[in-house]
Short mmCIF file of C-alpha atoms in Angstrom, two decimals:
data_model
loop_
_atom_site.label_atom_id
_atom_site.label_comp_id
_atom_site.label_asym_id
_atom_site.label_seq_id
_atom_site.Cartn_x
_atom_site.Cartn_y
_atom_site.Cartn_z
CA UNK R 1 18.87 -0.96 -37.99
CA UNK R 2 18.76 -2.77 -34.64
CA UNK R 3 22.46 -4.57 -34.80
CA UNK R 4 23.83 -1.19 -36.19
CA UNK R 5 22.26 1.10 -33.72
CA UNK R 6 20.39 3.46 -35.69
CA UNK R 7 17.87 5.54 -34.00
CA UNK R 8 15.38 5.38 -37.23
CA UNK R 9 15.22 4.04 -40.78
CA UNK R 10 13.50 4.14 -44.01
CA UNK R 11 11.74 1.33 -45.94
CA UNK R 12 10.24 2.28 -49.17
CA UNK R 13 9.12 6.14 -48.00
CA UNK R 14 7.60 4.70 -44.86
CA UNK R 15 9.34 5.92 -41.24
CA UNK R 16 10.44 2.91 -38.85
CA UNK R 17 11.76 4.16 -35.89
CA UNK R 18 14.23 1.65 -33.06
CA UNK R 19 11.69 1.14 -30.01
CA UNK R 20 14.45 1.68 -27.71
CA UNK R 21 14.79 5.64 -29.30
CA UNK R 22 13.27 8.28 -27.09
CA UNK R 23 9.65 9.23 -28.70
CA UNK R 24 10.04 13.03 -29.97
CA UNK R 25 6.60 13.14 -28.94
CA UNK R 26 5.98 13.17 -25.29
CA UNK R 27 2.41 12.42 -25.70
CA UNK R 28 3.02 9.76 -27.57
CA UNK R 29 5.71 8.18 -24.89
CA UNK R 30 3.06 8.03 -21.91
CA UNK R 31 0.50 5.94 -24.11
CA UNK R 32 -1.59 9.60 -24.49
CA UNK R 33 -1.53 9.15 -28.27
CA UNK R 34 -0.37 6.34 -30.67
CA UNK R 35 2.88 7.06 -32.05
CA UNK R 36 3.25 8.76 -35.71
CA UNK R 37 5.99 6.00 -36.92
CA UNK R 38 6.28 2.30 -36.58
CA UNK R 39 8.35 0.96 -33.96
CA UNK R 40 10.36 -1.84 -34.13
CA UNK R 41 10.44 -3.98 -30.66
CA UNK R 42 13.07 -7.35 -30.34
CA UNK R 43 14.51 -9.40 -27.72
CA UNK R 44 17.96 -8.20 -28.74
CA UNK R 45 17.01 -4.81 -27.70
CA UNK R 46 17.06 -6.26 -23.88
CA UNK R 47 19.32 -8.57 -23.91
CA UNK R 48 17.05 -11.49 -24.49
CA UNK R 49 17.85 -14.88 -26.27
CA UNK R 50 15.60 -15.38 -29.20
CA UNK R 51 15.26 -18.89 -28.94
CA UNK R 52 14.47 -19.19 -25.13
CA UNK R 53 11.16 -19.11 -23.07
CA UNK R 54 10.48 -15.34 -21.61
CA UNK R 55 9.38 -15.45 -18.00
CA UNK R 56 8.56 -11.80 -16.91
CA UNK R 57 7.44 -10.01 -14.24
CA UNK R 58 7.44 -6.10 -14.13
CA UNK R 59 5.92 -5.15 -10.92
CA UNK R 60 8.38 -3.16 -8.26
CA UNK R 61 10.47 -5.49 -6.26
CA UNK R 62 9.03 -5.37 -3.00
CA UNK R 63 6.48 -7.61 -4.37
CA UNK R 64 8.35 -10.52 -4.52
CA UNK R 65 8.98 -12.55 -1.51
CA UNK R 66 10.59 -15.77 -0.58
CA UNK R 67 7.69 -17.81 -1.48
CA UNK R 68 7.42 -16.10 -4.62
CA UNK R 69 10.77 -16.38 -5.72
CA UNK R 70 11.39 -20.10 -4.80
CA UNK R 71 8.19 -20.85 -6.92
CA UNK R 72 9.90 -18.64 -9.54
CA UNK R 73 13.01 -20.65 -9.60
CA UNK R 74 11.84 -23.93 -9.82
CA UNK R 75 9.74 -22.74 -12.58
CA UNK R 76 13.20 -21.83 -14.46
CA UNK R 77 14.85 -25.37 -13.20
CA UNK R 78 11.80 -27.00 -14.68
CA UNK R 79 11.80 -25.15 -18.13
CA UNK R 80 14.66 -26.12 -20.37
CA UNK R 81 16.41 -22.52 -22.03
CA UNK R 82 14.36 -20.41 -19.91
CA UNK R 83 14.85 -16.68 -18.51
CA UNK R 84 13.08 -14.64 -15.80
CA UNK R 85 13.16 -10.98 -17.07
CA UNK R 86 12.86 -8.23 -14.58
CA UNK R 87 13.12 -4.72 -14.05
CA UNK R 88 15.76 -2.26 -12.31
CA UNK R 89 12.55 -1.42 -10.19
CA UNK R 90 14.58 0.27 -7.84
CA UNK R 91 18.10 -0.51 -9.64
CA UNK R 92 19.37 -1.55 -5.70
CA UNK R 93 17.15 -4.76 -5.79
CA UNK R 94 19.02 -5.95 -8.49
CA UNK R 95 21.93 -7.19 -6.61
CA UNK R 96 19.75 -8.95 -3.71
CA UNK R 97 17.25 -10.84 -6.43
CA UNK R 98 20.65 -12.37 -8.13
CA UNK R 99 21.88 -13.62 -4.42
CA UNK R 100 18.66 -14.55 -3.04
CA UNK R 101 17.92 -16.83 -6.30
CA UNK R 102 21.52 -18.43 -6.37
CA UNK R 103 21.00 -19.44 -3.00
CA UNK R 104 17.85 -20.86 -3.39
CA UNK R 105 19.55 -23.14 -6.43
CA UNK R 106 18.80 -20.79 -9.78
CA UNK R 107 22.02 -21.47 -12.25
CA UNK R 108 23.40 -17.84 -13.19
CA UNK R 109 22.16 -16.63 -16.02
CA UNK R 110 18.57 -16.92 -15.70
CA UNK R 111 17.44 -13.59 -14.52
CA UNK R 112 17.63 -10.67 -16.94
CA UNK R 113 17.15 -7.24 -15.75
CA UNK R 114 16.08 -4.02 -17.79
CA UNK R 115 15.54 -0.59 -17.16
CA UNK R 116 12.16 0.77 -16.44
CA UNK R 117 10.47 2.40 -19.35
CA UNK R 118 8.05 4.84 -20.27
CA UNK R 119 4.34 3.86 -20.56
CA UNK R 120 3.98 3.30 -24.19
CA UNK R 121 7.58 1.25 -24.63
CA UNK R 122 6.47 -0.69 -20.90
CA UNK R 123 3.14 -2.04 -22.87
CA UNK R 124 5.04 -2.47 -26.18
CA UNK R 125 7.51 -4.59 -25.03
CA UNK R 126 5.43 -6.47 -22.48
CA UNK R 127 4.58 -9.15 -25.98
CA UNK R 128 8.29 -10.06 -25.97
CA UNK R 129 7.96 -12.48 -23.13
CA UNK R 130 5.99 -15.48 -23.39
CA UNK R 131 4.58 -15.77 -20.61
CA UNK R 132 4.06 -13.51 -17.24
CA UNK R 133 4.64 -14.48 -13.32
CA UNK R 134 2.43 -12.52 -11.15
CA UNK R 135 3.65 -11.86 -7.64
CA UNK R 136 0.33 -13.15 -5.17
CA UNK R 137 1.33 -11.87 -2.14
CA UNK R 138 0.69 -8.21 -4.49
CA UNK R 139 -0.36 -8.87 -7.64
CA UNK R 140 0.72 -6.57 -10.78
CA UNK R 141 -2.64 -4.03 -11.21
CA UNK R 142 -1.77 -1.84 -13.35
CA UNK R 143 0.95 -3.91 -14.25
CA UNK R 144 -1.41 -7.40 -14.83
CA UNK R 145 -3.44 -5.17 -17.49
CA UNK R 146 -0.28 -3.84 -19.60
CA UNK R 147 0.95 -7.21 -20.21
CA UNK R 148 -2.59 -8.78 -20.74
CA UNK R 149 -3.28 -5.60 -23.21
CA UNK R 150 0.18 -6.96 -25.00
CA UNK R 151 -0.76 -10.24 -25.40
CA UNK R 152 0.92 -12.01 -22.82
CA UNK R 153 -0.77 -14.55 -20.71
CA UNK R 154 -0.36 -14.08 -17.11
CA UNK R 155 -0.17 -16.91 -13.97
CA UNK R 156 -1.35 -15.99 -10.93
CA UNK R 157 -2.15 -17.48 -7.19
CA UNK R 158 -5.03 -15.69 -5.76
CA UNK R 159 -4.60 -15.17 -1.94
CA UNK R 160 -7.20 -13.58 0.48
CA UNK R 161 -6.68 -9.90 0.00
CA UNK R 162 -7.95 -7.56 -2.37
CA UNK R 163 -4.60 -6.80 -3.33
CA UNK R 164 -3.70 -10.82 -3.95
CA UNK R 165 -6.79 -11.52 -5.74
CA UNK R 166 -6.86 -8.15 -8.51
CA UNK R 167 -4.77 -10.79 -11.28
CA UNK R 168 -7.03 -13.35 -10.84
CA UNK R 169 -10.42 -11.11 -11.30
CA UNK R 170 -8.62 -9.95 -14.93
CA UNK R 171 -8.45 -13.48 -15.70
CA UNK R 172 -11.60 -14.63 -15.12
CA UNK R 173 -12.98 -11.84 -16.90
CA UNK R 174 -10.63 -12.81 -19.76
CA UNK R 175 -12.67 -16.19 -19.65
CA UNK R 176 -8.97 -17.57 -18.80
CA UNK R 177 -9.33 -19.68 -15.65
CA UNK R 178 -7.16 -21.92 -16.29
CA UNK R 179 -4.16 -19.67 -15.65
CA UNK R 180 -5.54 -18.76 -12.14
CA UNK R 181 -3.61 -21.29 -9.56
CA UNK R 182 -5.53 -23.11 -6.73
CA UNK R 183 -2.13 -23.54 -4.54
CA UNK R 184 1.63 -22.85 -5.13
CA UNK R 185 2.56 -26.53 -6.79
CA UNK R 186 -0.71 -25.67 -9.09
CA UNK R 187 1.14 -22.32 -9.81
CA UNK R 188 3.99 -23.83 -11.13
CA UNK R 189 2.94 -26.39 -12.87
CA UNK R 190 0.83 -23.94 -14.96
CA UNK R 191 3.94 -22.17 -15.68
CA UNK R 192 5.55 -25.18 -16.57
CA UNK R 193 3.48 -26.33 -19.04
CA UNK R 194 3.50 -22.98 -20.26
CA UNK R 195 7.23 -22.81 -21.27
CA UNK R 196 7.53 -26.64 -22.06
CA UNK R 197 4.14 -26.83 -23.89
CA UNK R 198 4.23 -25.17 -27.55
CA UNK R 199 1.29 -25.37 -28.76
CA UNK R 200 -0.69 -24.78 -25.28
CA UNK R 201 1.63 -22.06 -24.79
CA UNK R 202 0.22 -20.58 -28.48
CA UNK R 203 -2.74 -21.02 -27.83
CA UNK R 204 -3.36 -19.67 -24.65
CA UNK R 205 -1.25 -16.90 -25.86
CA UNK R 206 -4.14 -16.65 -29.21
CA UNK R 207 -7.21 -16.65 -26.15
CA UNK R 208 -5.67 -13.64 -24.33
CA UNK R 209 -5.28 -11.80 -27.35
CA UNK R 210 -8.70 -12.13 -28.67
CA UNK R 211 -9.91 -11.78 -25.41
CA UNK R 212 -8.71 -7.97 -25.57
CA UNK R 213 -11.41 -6.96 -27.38
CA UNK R 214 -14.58 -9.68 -26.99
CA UNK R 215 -14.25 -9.41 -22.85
CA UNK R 216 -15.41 -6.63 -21.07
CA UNK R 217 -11.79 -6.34 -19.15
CA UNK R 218 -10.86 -3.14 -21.74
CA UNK R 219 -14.36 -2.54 -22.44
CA UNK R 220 -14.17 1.23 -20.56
CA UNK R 221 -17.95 2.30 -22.02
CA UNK R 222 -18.87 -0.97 -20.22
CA UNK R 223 -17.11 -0.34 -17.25
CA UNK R 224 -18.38 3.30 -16.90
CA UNK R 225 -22.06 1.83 -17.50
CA UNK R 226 -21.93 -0.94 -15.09
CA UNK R 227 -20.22 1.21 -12.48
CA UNK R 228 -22.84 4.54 -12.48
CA UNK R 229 -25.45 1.15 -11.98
CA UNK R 230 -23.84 0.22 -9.17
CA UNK R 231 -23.56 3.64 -7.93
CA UNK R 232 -27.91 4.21 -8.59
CA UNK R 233 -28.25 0.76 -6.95
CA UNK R 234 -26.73 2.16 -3.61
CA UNK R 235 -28.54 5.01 -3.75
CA UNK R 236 -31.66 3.49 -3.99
CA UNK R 237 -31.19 1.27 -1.23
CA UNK R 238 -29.91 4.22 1.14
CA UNK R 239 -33.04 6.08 -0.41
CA UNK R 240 -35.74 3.21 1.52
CA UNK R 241 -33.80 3.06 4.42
CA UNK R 242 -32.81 -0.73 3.73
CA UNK R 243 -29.78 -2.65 5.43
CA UNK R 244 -26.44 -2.24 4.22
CA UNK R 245 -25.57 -5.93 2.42
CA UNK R 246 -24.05 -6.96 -0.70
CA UNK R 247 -24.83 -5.95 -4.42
CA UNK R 248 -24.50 -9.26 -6.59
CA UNK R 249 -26.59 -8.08 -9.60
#
């Protein structure tokens, strides 16, 4: 179905539908309700070698800086048959990543660009790559919990900003320290071992993907509770006049 191009197919009465194929139902498409047919997601859908490690980051462009894509690169120098994959996020960056990269040594071929997508085909395809770069200067939000909800282990370089420091918060939570970088070498050797590392790379991969549902991080009943707590706990306080200060419990 995928090397012929066919929209959808049927196996023994049961619907399978390409994941590239726009979802009749628009619902459905923005994550609002699980699709009615099985899709099928592969790297050849995005241009993606099969045998190669996935690098990905899907946050908006602007994120990435120098810093962050000089780390990036010698990540991909470091990691034997490896890709960076991307997204047209705007289309104009495109261009500019390529040059900037080239310059900073990256052989062509490395970086892999794709189209943004809509919500349910963005998480879908987020367990394609093996492993995901966060941007620290501003880390993927939204973004970090997609990829995490796929599967994906993410790397990350906490910095001294809320919105450097969101990334590394999901990890902990996912009881996945380890992936959380105390400087920039630490960063990429994480990522490093990630891509040249099999069996840590499967493993870590197996932690993040039970962690979706023994962590609180998706836990929404939990994070409803704990945050009308929070909210009585203030009150309280404001209620017997005490000093403003921090809430730790």
């Amino acid at each position: 179905m995928i090397l012929n191009g066919q929209l959808q197919t049927s196996v023994n009465g049961v619907n399978i539908q390409n994941g590239l194929a726009t979802q009749i139902n628009a619902k459905a498409a923005t994550g609002e309700e699980i699709p009615d047919q099985i899709m099928v997601t592969t790297r050849q859908q995005y241009g993606l070698p099969d045998d190669a490690v996935v690098y990905c980051n899907f946050n908006q462009l602007y994120k990435i800086d120098p810093s962050t894509l000089k780390m990036w690169v010698n990540i991909l120098n470091r990691v034997p048959n490896s890709v960076m994959w991307l997204l047209r996020f705007p289309q104009v960056g495109e261009t500019n990543i390529h040059v900037a990269a080239q310059q900073m040594g990256l052989k062509n071929g490395k970086l892999i660009f794709s189209n943004v997508a809509a919500k349910e085909e963005h998480v879908r395809r987020g367990q394609l790559a093996d492993v995901c770069l966060d941007t620290p200067l501003c880390n993927g939000h939204t973004t970090g919990m997609d990829v995490l909800w796929a599967g994906t282990p993410m790397v990350t370089l906490p910095g001294e900003t809320l919105a450097s420091r969101v990334a590394s918060s999901q990890l902990c939570t996912l009881d996945l320290e380890e992936l959380v970088a105390k400087n920039p070498q630490d960063y990429e050797n994480i990522a490093v071992k990630l891509g040249n590392d099999k069996e840590y790379r499967r493993a870590i991969r197996a932690k993040v993907w039970d962690g979706r549902i023994s962590s609180p991080l998706f836990d929404v009943r939990v994070y409803a509770k704990d945050l009308e707590d929070l909210v009585y706990k203030m009150f309280e306080k404001f209620r017997k006049g005490e000093k403003i200060n921090h809430i730790t419990q």
